[in-house]
Short mmCIF file of C-alpha atoms in Angstrom, two decimals:
data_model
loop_
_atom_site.label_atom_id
_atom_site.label_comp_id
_atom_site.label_asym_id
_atom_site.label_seq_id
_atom_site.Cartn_x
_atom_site.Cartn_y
_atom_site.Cartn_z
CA UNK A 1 9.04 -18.69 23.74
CA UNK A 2 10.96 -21.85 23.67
CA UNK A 3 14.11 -20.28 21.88
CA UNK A 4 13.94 -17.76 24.60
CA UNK A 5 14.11 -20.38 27.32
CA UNK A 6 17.14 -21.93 25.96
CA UNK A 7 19.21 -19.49 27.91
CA UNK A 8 17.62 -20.50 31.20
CA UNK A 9 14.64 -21.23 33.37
CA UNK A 10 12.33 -18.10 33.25
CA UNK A 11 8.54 -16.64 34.80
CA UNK A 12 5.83 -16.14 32.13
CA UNK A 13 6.41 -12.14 33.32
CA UNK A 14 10.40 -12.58 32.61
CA UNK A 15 9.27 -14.23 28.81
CA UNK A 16 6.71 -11.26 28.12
CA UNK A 17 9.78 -9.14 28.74
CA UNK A 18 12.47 -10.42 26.97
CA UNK A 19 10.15 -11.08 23.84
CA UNK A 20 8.79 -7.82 23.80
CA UNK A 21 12.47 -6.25 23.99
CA UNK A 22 13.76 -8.31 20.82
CA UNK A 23 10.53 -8.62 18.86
CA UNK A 24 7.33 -6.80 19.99
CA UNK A 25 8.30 -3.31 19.32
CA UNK A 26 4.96 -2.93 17.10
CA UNK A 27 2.75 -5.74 18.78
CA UNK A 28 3.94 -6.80 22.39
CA UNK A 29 2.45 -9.72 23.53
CA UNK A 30 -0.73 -10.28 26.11
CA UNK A 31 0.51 -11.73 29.25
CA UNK A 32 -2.65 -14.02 28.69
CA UNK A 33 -1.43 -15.08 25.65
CA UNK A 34 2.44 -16.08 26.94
CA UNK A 35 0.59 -18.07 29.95
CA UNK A 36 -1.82 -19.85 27.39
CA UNK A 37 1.64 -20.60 25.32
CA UNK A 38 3.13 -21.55 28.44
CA UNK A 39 0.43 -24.17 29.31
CA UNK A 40 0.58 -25.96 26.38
CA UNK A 41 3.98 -26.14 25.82
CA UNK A 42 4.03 -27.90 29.18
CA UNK A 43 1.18 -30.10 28.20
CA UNK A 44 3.34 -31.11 24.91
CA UNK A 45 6.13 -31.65 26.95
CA UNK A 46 8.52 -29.04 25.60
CA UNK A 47 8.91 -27.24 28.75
CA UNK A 48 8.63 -28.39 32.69
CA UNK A 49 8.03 -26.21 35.70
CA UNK A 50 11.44 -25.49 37.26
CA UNK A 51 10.05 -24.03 40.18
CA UNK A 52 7.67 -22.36 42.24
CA UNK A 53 7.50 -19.24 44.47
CA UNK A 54 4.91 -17.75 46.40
CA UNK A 55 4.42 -14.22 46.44
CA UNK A 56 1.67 -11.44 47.62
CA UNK A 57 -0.07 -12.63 44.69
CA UNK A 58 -0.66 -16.04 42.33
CA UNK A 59 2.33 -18.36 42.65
CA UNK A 60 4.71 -17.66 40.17
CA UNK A 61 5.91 -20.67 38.21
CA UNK A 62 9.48 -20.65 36.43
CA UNK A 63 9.77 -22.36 33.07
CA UNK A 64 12.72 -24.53 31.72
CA UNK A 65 12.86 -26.02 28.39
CA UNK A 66 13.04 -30.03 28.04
CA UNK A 67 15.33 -32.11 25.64
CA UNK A 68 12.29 -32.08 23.99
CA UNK A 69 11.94 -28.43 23.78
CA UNK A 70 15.77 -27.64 22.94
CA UNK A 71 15.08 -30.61 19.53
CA UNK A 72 11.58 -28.61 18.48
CA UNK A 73 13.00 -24.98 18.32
CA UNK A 74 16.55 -26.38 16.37
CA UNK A 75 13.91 -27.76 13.88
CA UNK A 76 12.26 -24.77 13.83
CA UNK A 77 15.27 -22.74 13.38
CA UNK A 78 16.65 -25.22 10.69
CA UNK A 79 13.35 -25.22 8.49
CA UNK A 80 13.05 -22.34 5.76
CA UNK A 81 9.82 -20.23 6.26
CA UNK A 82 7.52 -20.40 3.08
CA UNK A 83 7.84 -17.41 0.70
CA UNK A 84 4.88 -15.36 0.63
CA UNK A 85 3.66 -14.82 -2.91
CA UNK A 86 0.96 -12.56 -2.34
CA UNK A 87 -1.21 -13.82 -4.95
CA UNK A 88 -4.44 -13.01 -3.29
CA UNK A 89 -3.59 -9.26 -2.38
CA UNK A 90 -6.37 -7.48 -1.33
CA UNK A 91 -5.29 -4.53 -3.16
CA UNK A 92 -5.03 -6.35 -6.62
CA UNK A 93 -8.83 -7.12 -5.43
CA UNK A 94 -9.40 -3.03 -5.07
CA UNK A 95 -8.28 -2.61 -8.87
CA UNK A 96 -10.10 -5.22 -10.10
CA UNK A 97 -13.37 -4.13 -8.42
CA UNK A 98 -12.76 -0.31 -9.05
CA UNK A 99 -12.63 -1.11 -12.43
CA UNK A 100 -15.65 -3.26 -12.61
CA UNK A 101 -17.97 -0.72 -10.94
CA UNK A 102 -16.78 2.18 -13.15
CA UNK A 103 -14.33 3.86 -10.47
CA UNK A 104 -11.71 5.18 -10.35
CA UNK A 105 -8.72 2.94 -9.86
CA UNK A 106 -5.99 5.36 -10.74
CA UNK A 107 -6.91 7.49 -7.85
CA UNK A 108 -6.88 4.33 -5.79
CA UNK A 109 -3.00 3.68 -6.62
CA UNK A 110 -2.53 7.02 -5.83
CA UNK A 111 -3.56 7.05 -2.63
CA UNK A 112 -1.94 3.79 -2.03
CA UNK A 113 0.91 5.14 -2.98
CA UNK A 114 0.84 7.79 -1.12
CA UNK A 115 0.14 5.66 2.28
CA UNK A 116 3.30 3.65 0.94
CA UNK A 117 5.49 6.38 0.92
CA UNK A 118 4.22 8.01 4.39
CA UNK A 119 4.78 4.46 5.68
CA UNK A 120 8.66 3.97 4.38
CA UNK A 121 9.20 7.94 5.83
CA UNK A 122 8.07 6.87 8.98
CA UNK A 123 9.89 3.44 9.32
CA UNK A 124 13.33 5.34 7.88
CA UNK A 125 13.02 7.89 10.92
CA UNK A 126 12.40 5.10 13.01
CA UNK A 127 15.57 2.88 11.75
CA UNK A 128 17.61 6.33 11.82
CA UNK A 129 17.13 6.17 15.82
CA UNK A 130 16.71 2.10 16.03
CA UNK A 131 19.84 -0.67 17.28
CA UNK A 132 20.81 -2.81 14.30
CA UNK A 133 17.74 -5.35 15.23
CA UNK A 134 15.40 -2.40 14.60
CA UNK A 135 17.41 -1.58 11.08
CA UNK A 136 17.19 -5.03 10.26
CA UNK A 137 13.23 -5.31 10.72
CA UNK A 138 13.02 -1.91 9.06
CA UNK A 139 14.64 -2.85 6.61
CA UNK A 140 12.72 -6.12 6.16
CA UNK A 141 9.49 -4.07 5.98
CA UNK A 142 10.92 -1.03 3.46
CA UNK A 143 11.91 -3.94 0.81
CA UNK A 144 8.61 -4.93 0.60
CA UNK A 145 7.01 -1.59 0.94
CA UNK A 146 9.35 -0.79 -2.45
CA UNK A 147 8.33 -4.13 -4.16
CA UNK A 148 5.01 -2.64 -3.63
CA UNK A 149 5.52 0.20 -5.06
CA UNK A 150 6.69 -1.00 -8.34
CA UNK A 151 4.13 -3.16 -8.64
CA UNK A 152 1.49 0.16 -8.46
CA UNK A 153 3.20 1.53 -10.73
CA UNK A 154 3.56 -1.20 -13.41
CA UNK A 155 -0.34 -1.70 -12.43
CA UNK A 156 -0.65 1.97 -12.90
CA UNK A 157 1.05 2.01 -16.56
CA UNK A 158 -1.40 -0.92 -17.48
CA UNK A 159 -5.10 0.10 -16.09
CA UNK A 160 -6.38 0.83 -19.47
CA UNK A 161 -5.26 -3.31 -20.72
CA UNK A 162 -6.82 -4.43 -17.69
CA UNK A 163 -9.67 -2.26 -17.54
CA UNK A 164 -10.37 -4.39 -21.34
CA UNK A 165 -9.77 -7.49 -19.85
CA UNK A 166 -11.86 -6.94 -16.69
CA UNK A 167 -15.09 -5.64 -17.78
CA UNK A 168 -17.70 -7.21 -19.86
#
């Protein structure tokens, strides 16, 4: 919210917009939840009220980011995020747990497979038709959907080792 009030003073109805445009194609935001961000962003000081107009309904109060604001989203920006190592996936978990119980965990990469691929299909129509942004976060998404999918297999090739390992 704060980047997106670099660019000028905005309503909460204005932020909703603009954010879902660039980055809520799959989960726009809850107008509660940008006036909840809103309020304590001005408690924290990071942004002020630049104004105030009335209307038919609630007053409508414009945002600007403070000095304070601008400094917190260029640290932000400047600090790497924290790569995700996915060492408590849940379908590692499945395997395990198939195998313990006697099931069948083969047929359970299979059919995660099989959601993995009907997943990529559907985000490479999607980034067929999408601007570069939605490429990009396609894009993002299909790397890790075929990081996945080597890992199922390699898990695949080596269910009978771990099935050894695993069980009692």
């Amino acid at each position: 919210m704060l980047g997106l009030l670099e660019s000028g003073p905005r309503h909460g109805y204005d932020l909703k917009r603009a954010f879902d445009e660039r980055f809520g194609h799959d989960r726009p935001l809850h107008y509660g939840q940008v006036y909840s961000t809103m309020s304590r962003l001005l408690k924290n000081g990071l942004v002020e009220v630049d104004g105030i107009e009335a209307g038919g309904g609630p007053d409508r109060k414009r945002y600007a980011i403070t000095d304070a604001g601008v400094t917190d989203v260029a640290g932000w920006l400047a600090r790497p995020e924290k790569p995700e190592p996915y060492l408590q996936s849940t379908l590692y978990t499945k395997v395990v747990l198939a195998l313990l119980t006697g099931r069948d965990a083969g047929d359970l990469l299979d059919g995660q497979r099989a959601e993995h691929l009907r997943l990529m299909r559907e985000l490479t129509k999607r980034k067929q038709g999408g601007d570069l942004a939605d490429q990009l976060i396609c894009d993002h998404a299909l790397f890790h959907l075929e990081a996945d999918l080597r890992w199922l297999e390699l898990t695949a090739a080596r269910l009978d080792k771990l099935a050894s390992e695993v069980r009692p």
